[in-house]
Each structure stands twice: as structure tokens, then as C-alpha cells.
Short mmCIF file of C-alpha atoms in Angstrom, two decimals:
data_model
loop_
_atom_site.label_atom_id
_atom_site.label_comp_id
_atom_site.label_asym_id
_atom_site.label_seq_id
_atom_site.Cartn_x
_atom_site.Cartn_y
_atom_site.Cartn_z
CA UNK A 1 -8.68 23.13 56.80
CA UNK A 2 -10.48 24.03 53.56
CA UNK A 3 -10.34 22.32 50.43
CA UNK A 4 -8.19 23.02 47.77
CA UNK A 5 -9.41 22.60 44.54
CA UNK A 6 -6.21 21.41 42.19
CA UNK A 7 -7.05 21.78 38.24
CA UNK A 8 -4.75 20.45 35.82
CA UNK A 9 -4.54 19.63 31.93
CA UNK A 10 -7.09 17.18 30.95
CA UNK A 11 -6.15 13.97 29.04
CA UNK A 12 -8.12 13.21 26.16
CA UNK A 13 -8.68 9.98 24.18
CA UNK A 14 -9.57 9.85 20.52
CA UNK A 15 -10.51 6.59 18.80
CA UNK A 16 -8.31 6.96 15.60
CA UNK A 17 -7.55 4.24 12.66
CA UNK A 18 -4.82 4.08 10.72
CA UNK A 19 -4.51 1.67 7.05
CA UNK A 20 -1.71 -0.72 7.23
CA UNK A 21 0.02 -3.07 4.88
CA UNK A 22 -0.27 -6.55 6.18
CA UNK A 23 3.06 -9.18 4.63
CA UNK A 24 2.70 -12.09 4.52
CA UNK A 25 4.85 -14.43 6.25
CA UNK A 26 5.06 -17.39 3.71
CA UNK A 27 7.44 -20.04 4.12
CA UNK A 28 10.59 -21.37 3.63
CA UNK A 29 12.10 -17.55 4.71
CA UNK A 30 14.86 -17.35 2.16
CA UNK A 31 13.17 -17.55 -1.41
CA UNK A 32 10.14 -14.87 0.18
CA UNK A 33 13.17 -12.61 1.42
CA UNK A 34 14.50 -12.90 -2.42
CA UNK A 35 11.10 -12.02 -3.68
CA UNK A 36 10.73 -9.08 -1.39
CA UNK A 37 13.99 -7.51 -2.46
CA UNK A 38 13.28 -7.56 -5.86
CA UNK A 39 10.45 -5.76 -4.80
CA UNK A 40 12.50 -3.27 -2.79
CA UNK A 41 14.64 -2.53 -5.56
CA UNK A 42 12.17 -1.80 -7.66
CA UNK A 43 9.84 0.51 -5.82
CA UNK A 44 12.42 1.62 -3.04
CA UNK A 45 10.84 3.80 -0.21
CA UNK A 46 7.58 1.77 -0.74
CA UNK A 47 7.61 1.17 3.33
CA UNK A 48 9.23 4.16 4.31
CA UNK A 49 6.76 5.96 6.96
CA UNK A 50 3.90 3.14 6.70
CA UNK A 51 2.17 1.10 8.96
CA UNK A 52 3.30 -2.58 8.56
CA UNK A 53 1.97 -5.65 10.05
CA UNK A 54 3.56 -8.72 9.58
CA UNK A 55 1.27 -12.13 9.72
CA UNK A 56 2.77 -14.97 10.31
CA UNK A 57 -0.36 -17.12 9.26
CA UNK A 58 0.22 -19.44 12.06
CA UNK A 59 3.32 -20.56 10.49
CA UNK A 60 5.51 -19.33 13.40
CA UNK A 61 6.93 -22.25 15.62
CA UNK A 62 9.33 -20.34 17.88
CA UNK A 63 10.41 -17.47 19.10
CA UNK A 64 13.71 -17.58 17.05
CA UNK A 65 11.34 -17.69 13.86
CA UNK A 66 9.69 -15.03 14.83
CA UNK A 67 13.32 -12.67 15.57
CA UNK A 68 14.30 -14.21 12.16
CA UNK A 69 11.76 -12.63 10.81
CA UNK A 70 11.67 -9.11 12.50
CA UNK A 71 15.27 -9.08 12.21
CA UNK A 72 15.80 -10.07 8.27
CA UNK A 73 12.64 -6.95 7.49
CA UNK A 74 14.14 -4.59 10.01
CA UNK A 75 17.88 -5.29 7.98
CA UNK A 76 15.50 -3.97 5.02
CA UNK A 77 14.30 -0.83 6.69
CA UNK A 78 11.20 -2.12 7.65
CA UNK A 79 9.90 -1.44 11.10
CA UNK A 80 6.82 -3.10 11.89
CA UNK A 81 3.78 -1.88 14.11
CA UNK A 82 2.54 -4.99 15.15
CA UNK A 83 2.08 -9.19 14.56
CA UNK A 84 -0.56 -11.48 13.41
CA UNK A 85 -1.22 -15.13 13.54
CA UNK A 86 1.29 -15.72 15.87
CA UNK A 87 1.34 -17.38 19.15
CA UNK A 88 1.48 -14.85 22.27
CA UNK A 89 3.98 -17.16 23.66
CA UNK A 90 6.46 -16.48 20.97
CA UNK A 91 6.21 -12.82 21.36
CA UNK A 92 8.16 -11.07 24.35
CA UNK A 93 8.38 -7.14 25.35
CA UNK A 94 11.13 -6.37 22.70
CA UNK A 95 8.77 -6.99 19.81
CA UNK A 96 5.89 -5.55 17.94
CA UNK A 97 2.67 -6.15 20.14
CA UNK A 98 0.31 -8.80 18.63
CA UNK A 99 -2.96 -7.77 17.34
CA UNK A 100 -6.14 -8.76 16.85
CA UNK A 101 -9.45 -7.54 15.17
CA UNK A 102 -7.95 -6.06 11.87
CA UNK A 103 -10.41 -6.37 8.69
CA UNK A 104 -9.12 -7.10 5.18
CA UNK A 105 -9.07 -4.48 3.05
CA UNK A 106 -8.72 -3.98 -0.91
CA UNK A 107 -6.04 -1.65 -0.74
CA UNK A 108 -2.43 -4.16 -2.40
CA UNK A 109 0.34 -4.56 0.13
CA UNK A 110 2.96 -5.69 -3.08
CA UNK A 111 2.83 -6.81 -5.93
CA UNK A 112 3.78 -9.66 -8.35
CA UNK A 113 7.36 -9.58 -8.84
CA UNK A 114 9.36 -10.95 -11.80
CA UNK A 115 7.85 -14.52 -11.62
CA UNK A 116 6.74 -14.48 -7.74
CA UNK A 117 3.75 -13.03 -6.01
CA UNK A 118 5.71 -11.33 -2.92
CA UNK A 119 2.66 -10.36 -0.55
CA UNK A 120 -0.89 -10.21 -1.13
CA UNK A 121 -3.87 -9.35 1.43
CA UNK A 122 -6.20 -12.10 1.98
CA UNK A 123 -9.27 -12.07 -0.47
CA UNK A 124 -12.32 -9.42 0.40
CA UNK A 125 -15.05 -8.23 -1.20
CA UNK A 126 -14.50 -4.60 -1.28
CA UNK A 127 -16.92 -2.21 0.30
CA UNK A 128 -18.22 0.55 -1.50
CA UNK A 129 -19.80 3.64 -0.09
CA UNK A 130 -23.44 4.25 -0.92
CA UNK A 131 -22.56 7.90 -2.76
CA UNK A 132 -19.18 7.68 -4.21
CA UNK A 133 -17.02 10.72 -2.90
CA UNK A 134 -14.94 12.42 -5.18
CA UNK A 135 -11.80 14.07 -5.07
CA UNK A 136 -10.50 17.23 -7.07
CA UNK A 137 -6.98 18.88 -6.51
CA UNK A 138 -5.84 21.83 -8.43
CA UNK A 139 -2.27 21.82 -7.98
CA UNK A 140 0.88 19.66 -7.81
CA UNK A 141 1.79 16.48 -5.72
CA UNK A 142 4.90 17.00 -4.69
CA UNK A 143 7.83 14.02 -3.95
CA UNK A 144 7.03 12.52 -1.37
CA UNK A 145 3.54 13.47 -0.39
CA UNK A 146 0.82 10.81 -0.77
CA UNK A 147 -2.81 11.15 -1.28
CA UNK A 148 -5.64 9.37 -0.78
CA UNK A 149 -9.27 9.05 -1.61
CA UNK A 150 -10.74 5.50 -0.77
CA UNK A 151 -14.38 6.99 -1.16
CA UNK A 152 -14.62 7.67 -4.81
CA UNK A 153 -12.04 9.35 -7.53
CA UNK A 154 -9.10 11.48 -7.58
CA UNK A 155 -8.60 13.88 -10.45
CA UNK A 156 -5.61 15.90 -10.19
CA UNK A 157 -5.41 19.03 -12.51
CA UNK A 158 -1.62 19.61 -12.28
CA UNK A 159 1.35 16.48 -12.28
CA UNK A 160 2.23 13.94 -10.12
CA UNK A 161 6.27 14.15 -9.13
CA UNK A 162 8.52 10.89 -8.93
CA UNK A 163 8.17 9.96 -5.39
CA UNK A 164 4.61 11.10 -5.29
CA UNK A 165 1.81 8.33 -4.46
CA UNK A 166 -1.64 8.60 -5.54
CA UNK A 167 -4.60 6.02 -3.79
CA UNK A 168 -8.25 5.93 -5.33
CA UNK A 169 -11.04 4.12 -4.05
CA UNK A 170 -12.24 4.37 -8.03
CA UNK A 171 -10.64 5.95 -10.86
CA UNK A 172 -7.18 8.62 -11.05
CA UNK A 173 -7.18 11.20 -13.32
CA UNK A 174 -4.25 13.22 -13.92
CA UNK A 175 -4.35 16.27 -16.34
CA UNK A 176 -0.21 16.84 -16.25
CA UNK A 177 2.75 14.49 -15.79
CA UNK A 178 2.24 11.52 -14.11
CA UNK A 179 5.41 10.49 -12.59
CA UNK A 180 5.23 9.22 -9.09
CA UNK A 181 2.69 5.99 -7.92
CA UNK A 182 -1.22 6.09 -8.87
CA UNK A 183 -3.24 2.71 -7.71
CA UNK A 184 -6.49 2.81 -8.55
CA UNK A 185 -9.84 0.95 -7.75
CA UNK A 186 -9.00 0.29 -4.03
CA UNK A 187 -12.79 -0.09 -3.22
CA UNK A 188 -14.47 0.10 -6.09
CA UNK A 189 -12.11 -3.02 -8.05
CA UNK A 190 -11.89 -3.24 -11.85
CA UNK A 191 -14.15 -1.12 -12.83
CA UNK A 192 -11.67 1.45 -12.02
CA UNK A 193 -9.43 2.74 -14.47
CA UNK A 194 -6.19 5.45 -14.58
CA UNK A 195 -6.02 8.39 -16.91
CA UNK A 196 -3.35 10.70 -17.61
CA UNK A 197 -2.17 13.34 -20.09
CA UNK A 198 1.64 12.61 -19.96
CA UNK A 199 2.99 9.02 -18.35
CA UNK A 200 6.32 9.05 -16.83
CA UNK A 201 4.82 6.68 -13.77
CA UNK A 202 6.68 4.55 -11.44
CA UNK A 203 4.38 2.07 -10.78
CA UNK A 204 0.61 1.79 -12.03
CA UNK A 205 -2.07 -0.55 -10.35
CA UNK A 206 -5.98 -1.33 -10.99
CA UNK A 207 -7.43 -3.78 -8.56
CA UNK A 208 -4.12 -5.06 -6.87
CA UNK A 209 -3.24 -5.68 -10.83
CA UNK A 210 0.65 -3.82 -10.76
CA UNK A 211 2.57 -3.00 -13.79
CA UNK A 212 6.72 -0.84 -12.55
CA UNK A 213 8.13 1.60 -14.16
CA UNK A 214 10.46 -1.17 -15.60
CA UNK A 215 7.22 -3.39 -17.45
CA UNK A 216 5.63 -0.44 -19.10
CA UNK A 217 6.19 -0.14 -23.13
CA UNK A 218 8.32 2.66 -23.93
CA UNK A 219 5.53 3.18 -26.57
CA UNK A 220 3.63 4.49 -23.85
CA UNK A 221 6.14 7.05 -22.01
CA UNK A 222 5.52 11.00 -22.97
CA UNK A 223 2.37 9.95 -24.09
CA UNK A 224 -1.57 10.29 -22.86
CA UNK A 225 -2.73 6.93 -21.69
CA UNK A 226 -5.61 4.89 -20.32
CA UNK A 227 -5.13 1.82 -18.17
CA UNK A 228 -7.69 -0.67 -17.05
CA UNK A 229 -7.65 -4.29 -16.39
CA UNK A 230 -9.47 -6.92 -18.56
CA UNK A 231 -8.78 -11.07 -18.06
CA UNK A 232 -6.75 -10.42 -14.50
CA UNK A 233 -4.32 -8.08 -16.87
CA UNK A 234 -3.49 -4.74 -16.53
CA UNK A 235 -4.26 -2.97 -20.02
CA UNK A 236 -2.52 0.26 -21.44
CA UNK A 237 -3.94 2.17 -24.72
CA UNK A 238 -3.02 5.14 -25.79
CA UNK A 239 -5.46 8.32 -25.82
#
């Protein structure tokens, strides 16, 4: 009998990461869900198509608190990848796996809402690259697209459309409209600053500092603006 030698597609295994927003599960339940929809409402689609983690910070104590949980965010249209600082006991096949290993980054998950904070990553010292990397992109960022540079700056030479999400590692630059989401200084902290010809923006943010569309001056809108933080305080000046 001779040997027959079967070939066949080959699997292959890439080691891949991904960023994900990390909520914070702070107790009692009700007044963060009220905080987190006020959130929603003002920056709606924020979670659409992102990776969300949910850590429960060890304040979990039974599997009903943790389907409260899933269930209230999933009523929100938030799906969640995966749980932290909860019990393995508490979790069963129908839920997001539990994992373990993540590192903080300094990239916001929400921000300060009316008078509440809603969800903030735990406190890191953000790591910046030896030789900042910077980005330049000639054209427009359409709604919905997002871009993002965590290795240095992001100048844009065309606008930014509602819907549209800009991420920086330092300073944004926009030479057009900006209209959609910029967040600035996600590694390199307050020493970043945004800069744009024409500010229509829906939300603004320098080092996890977040000003919405609804808390900028009108003074400010159609106009060419710089924003920075000074004193925990997102600044705005006009250029």
C-alpha cells in the first residue's frame, strides 16, 4: 500500500492587539446607569463598533449582579468583549469571557458628565515612544471613519465630518472644518494641544480633559481655535 500524501490549507495564527475601553463598574448600579446615559445622549454612537470591557473592580457579589450589569449596558447597545475583576465563579458560558493581563492605558473611556465622572481608566503614566511618529493626511475624514495615531501627531489638511473621530498620541491639527471627535495627547498628556481652522466639533479632549459639543462657547464656533489644558481645565482661545 503506498502512502498518500494529503495536503490541505494551512491554519495560521497571528498575535494581534486590539485598544479597548475599560467601564467601570462603580456602585450602587442605578445613579452610574443615570450618569452613563447622559453620556449616551450626548455623544451617541460613542460605543458603536468598539471593544468594551467592563470591570467590575471586585465589586461583583453574584452572578445576578453580574447579568444586571451585562443586561442594563446591552439594553444601551453596548456589547461587551470581555470582564474584569470579577470572580470566575460568577461568570458562566453565556457571558463575556473574563480576562486577565490588560495594561492601563492613557487613551479616556468617558468623560465627566454634567456633575458626575461616568468612567475613567485607572491612573498610568503614559508611555511615550523614543522618536515621536507623526501623522499627515491630505484629504477628508469622512462620518464615521476614525483615525488614529498614538505615536506622535495627526495633522489633517482637509475637515473632519460630524461622526468622524480623530485619536493623537500628541497634538491634532486640522487645516478645514473640524466637526466630528478629536482627543488629543493620548500618550504624550498635556503637553498636547488641538488646532483647527474652523470648529464645528462634537466633542474635544486633551489628556482625558473633555469639553461636548453642548459646553463649548458659541464664541468659539466658525472660528480658528487652539485648545490646551492648564490647572486640570480644558482651555479654548481663539487664533
Amino acid at each position: 500500500m503506498n502512502a498518500v500524501s494529503q495536503t490541505g490549507p494551512s491554519i495560521r495564527f497571528r498575535g494581534r492587539s486590539f485598544m479597548a475601553l475599560t467601564l467601570v463598574a462603580d456602585t450602587p448600579l442605578q445613579p452610574w446607569l443615570a450618569d452613563f446615559d447622559v453620556w449616551v445622549q450626548r455623544s451617541p454612537g460613542f460605543f458603536t463598533g468598539r471593544t468594551v470591557v467592563l470591570d467590575f473592580a471586585d465589586t461583583a457579589q453574584s452572578k445576578a449582579d453580574v447579568e444586571r450589569w451585562i443586561g442594563e449596558l446591552a439594553s444601551r447597545g453596548v456589547r461587551l468583549t470581555g470582564l474584569e475583576g470579577v470572580r470566575p465563579s460568577l461568570v458562566d458560558a453565556s457571558m463575556p469571557p473574563v480576562l486577565r493581563g490588560g495594561r492601563d492605558s492613557s487613551i479616556p473611556v468617558a468623560e465627566a458628565a454634567a456633575a458626575a465622572e461616568v468612567a475613567t481608566p485607572a491612573p498610568a503614566e503614559p508611555r511615550k515612544p523614543a522618536t515621536p511618529v507623526n501623522m499627515l493626511v491630505e484629504r477628508r475624514i469622512r462620518s464615521g471613519q476614525s483615525l488614529m495615531c498614538l505615536e506622535g501627531d495627526v495633522t489633517i489638511i482637509g475637515s473632519v465630518g460630524a461622526g468622524a473621530e480623530i485619536i493623537a498620541g500628541g497634538s491634532i491639527h486640522v487645516y478645514g472644518t473640524l466637526a466630528g471627535r478629536a482627543i488629543a495627547g493620548a500618550t504624550f498628556g498635556a503637553e498636547s494641544q488641538i488646532f483647527c481652522t474652523r470648529l464645528e466639533a462634537e466633542l474635544l479632549a486633551v489628556d482625558g480633559i473633555y469639553r461636548t459639543a453642548e459646553d463649548i462657547d458659541d464664541a468659539f464656533r466658525g472660528k480658528a481655535v487652539r485648545v490646551w489644558t492648564a490647572d486640570d481645565t480644558l482651555r479654548m482661545a481663539a487664533l
